[in-house]
Amino acid sequence: MMRVKIKSWTASFRYPTFQSGYQPTLPVPPLSTIQGILSAARGEIVSFKEIPFVGYVFMSEGKGIDLERIYALGKTETDVMRREVLFDNTLYLYLPDEWKKYFKKPRFQLLLGRSSDIATVEKIENVELEERVNIPVGGTIVPVVSGLPGLVHALPVEFDYPTIPRRAKTVKPFTILPFPRNAAQRRRQTYSGKLLYDLEIDIGVWFYEGLHGEV
């Protein structure tokens, strides 16, 4: 398989339940953001139905709050809103080899969230991951049935883009697992079953295979 390393200065992954006011960010991207990145790289809408497997690990070096001026419909004056932003971010994508050509020369700009969260491809390489048991997993979301403890949230898997505004085609509950930063987090997020392990990053990677709209 291939691994793509993507970097960005900023990133933001909005909680779907927050529609106005203070805008927190999820600590990791949902699957719909991964769908957006794949679609931008290939230059057309990509469905997970087309991809045999995909896995990802996301990490950021910090988080802050930005002040953003917005215009509300029907109002002439502007409002100032507080928005959380993740800084100095890295996203590792694990994909079949045929995706290498798309990330060597992405058709459209890659984004880690909004249009201002511009990302670039830093490295593309072939990797071999080792299957292990009892290893920590993080920097991703996992199905609730995994049994791993964490924040559970209903998140979009894919969007239906032909509709305006776009609509979430598939929404499922997931457990959100930030990248573990210390031994206690690693113990808490240790999965007892089999997972593929990335030795370089020292983390287990949760793969989604043959999604076909289901998780």
Coordinates of C-alpha atoms in Angstrom, one line a residue:
M1 CA 0.0 0.0 0.0
M2 CA 1.0 3.6 -0.2
R3 CA 1.2 6.3 2.5
V4 CA 0.7 10.0 1.7
K5 CA 2.0 12.6 4.2
I6 CA 0.0 15.8 4.0
K7 CA 0.9 19.0 5.9
S8 CA -1.0 22.2 6.7
W9 CA -0.5 25.2 8.9
T10 CA -4.2 25.3 10.0
A11 CA -7.1 22.8 10.1
S12 CA -10.7 22.9 11.3
F13 CA -13.3 20.1 11.4
R14 CA -16.6 21.5 12.5
Y15 CA -18.9 19.7 14.8
P16 CA -22.1 19.0 12.7
T17 CA -24.3 19.9 15.7
F18 CA -22.9 23.5 16.0
Q19 CA -24.6 25.6 13.4
S20 CA -24.0 29.1 14.8
G21 CA -22.1 31.0 17.5
Y22 CA -18.9 29.5 18.9
Q23 CA -17.4 27.0 16.5
P24 CA -15.3 24.2 18.1
T25 CA -13.3 21.9 16.0
L26 CA -13.1 18.1 16.1
P27 CA -9.6 16.9 17.1
V28 CA -9.5 14.7 14.0
P29 CA -11.1 14.8 10.6
P30 CA -14.3 12.8 9.9
L31 CA -14.5 10.4 7.0
S32 CA -16.3 13.0 4.9
T33 CA -13.2 15.2 5.0
I34 CA -11.1 12.3 3.7
Q35 CA -13.7 11.9 0.9
G36 CA -13.2 15.6 0.1
I37 CA -9.4 15.2 0.0
L38 CA -9.6 12.2 -2.3
S39 CA -12.1 14.0 -4.6
A40 CA -9.8 17.1 -4.8
A41 CA -6.8 14.9 -5.6
R42 CA -8.6 13.0 -8.4
G43 CA -10.5 15.9 -9.7
E44 CA -14.0 14.4 -9.4
I45 CA -16.3 13.2 -6.7
V46 CA -15.0 10.0 -5.1
S47 CA -17.2 7.5 -3.3
F48 CA -15.8 5.1 -0.7
K49 CA -17.6 2.4 -2.7
E50 CA -14.7 2.7 -5.2
I51 CA -11.9 2.2 -2.7
P52 CA -10.9 -1.2 -1.4
F53 CA -9.5 0.3 1.8
V54 CA -8.5 3.5 3.4
G55 CA -7.0 4.4 6.7
Y56 CA -5.7 7.7 8.2
V57 CA -3.8 9.2 11.2
F58 CA -4.0 12.9 12.0
M59 CA -2.0 14.9 14.5
S60 CA -1.7 18.5 15.4
E61 CA 0.7 20.5 17.5
G62 CA -1.8 22.8 19.2
K63 CA -5.1 24.5 19.1
G64 CA -6.2 28.2 19.4
I65 CA -9.2 30.4 18.9
D66 CA -9.5 32.8 16.0
L67 CA -11.9 35.7 15.7
E68 CA -13.9 35.8 12.5
R69 CA -16.1 38.5 11.1
I70 CA -19.2 37.1 9.5
Y71 CA -22.2 38.5 7.7
A72 CA -25.6 37.1 8.6
L73 CA -28.4 36.9 6.1
G74 CA -30.7 39.9 6.4
K75 CA -28.3 41.9 8.6
T76 CA -26.2 44.9 7.4
E77 CA -23.8 44.8 10.3
T78 CA -21.3 42.1 10.9
D79 CA -20.9 39.7 13.8
V80 CA -17.7 38.5 15.4
M81 CA -17.5 34.7 16.0
R82 CA -14.9 32.6 17.9
R83 CA -13.6 29.7 15.9
E84 CA -11.2 27.0 17.1
V85 CA -8.3 26.3 14.8
L86 CA -5.7 23.4 14.9
F87 CA -2.1 24.3 14.1
D88 CA 0.9 22.6 12.5
N89 CA -1.0 19.6 11.3
T90 CA 0.0 16.3 9.7
L91 CA -2.3 13.8 8.0
Y92 CA -1.2 10.3 6.9
L93 CA -3.4 8.6 4.4
Y94 CA -3.1 4.9 3.7
L95 CA -4.4 3.9 0.3
P96 CA -4.0 1.4 -2.6
D97 CA -1.0 2.0 -4.8
E98 CA -3.1 3.3 -7.7
W99 CA -3.8 6.5 -5.8
K100 CA -0.1 7.5 -6.0
K101 CA -0.7 9.3 -9.4
Y102 CA -3.4 11.5 -8.0
F103 CA -1.4 12.8 -5.1
K104 CA 1.7 13.3 -7.2
K105 CA -0.2 16.0 -9.1
P106 CA -3.6 16.8 -7.3
R107 CA -6.2 18.2 -9.7
F108 CA -7.5 20.7 -7.1
Q109 CA -6.2 22.2 -3.9
L110 CA -6.2 19.9 -0.9
L111 CA -7.9 21.3 2.2
L112 CA -8.0 20.2 5.8
G113 CA -11.3 21.8 6.6
R114 CA -12.3 25.1 5.2
S115 CA -11.0 26.9 2.1
S116 CA -8.4 28.7 4.1
D117 CA -6.9 25.5 5.5
I118 CA -4.7 24.8 2.6
A119 CA -2.6 21.6 2.7
T120 CA 0.3 20.2 0.6
V121 CA 1.6 16.8 -0.1
E122 CA 5.0 16.4 1.6
K123 CA 5.8 12.7 0.9
I124 CA 4.4 9.7 -1.0
E125 CA 5.9 6.3 -0.2
N126 CA 5.2 2.6 -0.2
V127 CA 4.9 1.1 3.3
E128 CA 4.4 -2.3 4.8
L129 CA 2.5 -2.4 8.0
E130 CA 2.8 -5.2 10.5
E131 CA -0.3 -6.9 12.0
R132 CA -0.3 -6.8 15.8
V133 CA -2.6 -7.1 18.7
N134 CA -2.9 -4.9 21.8
I135 CA -1.6 -1.7 20.2
P136 CA -2.8 1.9 20.7
V137 CA -4.8 3.6 18.0
G138 CA -5.5 7.3 17.6
G139 CA -5.6 10.3 15.3
T140 CA -8.7 8.9 13.7
I141 CA -12.3 7.8 14.3
V142 CA -13.3 4.2 14.9
P143 CA -16.7 2.5 14.9
V144 CA -18.4 2.4 18.2
V145 CA -18.5 -1.4 18.2
S146 CA -14.7 -1.3 18.6
G147 CA -15.3 -0.9 22.3
L148 CA -12.6 1.8 22.6
P149 CA -13.4 4.6 25.1
G150 CA -13.8 8.1 23.8
L151 CA -16.1 10.8 22.7
V152 CA -19.0 9.4 20.6
H153 CA -20.5 11.5 17.9
A154 CA -22.7 11.1 14.9
L155 CA -20.5 12.1 11.9
P156 CA -21.0 12.2 8.1
V157 CA -19.3 9.5 6.1
E158 CA -20.1 10.8 2.6
F159 CA -21.9 13.8 1.2
D160 CA -24.3 13.9 -1.7
Y161 CA -22.8 16.7 -3.7
P162 CA -25.3 17.1 -6.6
T163 CA -27.8 18.6 -4.2
I164 CA -27.5 22.3 -3.2
P165 CA -26.7 22.7 -0.4
R166 CA -24.9 19.4 -0.1
R167 CA -26.5 16.8 2.1
A168 CA -25.0 14.1 4.2
K169 CA -25.7 10.8 2.5
T170 CA -24.5 8.6 5.3
V171 CA -24.2 9.5 9.0
K172 CA -22.9 7.0 11.6
P173 CA -21.9 7.1 15.2
F174 CA -18.1 7.0 15.7
T175 CA -15.7 7.1 18.7
I176 CA -13.3 10.0 18.2
L177 CA -9.7 9.2 19.2
P178 CA -7.1 12.0 19.3
F179 CA -3.5 11.0 18.6
P180 CA -2.2 9.7 22.0
R181 CA 0.4 12.0 23.5
N182 CA 1.4 10.1 26.7
A183 CA 1.5 6.6 28.2
A184 CA -1.9 6.9 29.9
Q185 CA -3.6 7.9 26.6
R186 CA -1.9 5.1 24.8
R187 CA -3.0 2.5 27.4
R188 CA -6.6 3.9 27.3
Q189 CA -6.7 3.7 23.5
T190 CA -5.2 0.2 23.2
Y191 CA -7.2 -2.1 21.0
S192 CA -7.2 -5.7 22.0
G193 CA -7.9 -7.1 18.6
K194 CA -5.7 -7.2 15.5
L195 CA -4.7 -4.0 13.8
L196 CA -2.0 -3.0 11.3
Y197 CA 0.8 -1.1 13.0
D198 CA 2.9 1.7 11.5
L199 CA 6.3 1.3 13.1
E200 CA 7.5 4.8 12.0
I201 CA 4.6 6.7 13.6
D202 CA 4.3 4.1 16.4
I203 CA 0.5 3.8 16.1
G204 CA -2.1 1.3 15.0
V205 CA -4.1 2.3 11.9
W206 CA -7.8 1.6 11.7
F207 CA -8.7 0.6 8.2
Y208 CA -12.1 1.0 6.6
E209 CA -12.6 -1.7 3.9
G210 CA -15.3 -2.0 1.3
L211 CA -17.4 0.7 2.9
H212 CA -20.1 0.6 0.2
G213 CA -22.0 3.2 2.2
E214 CA -21.7 1.2 5.4
V215 CA -19.3 1.3 8.3

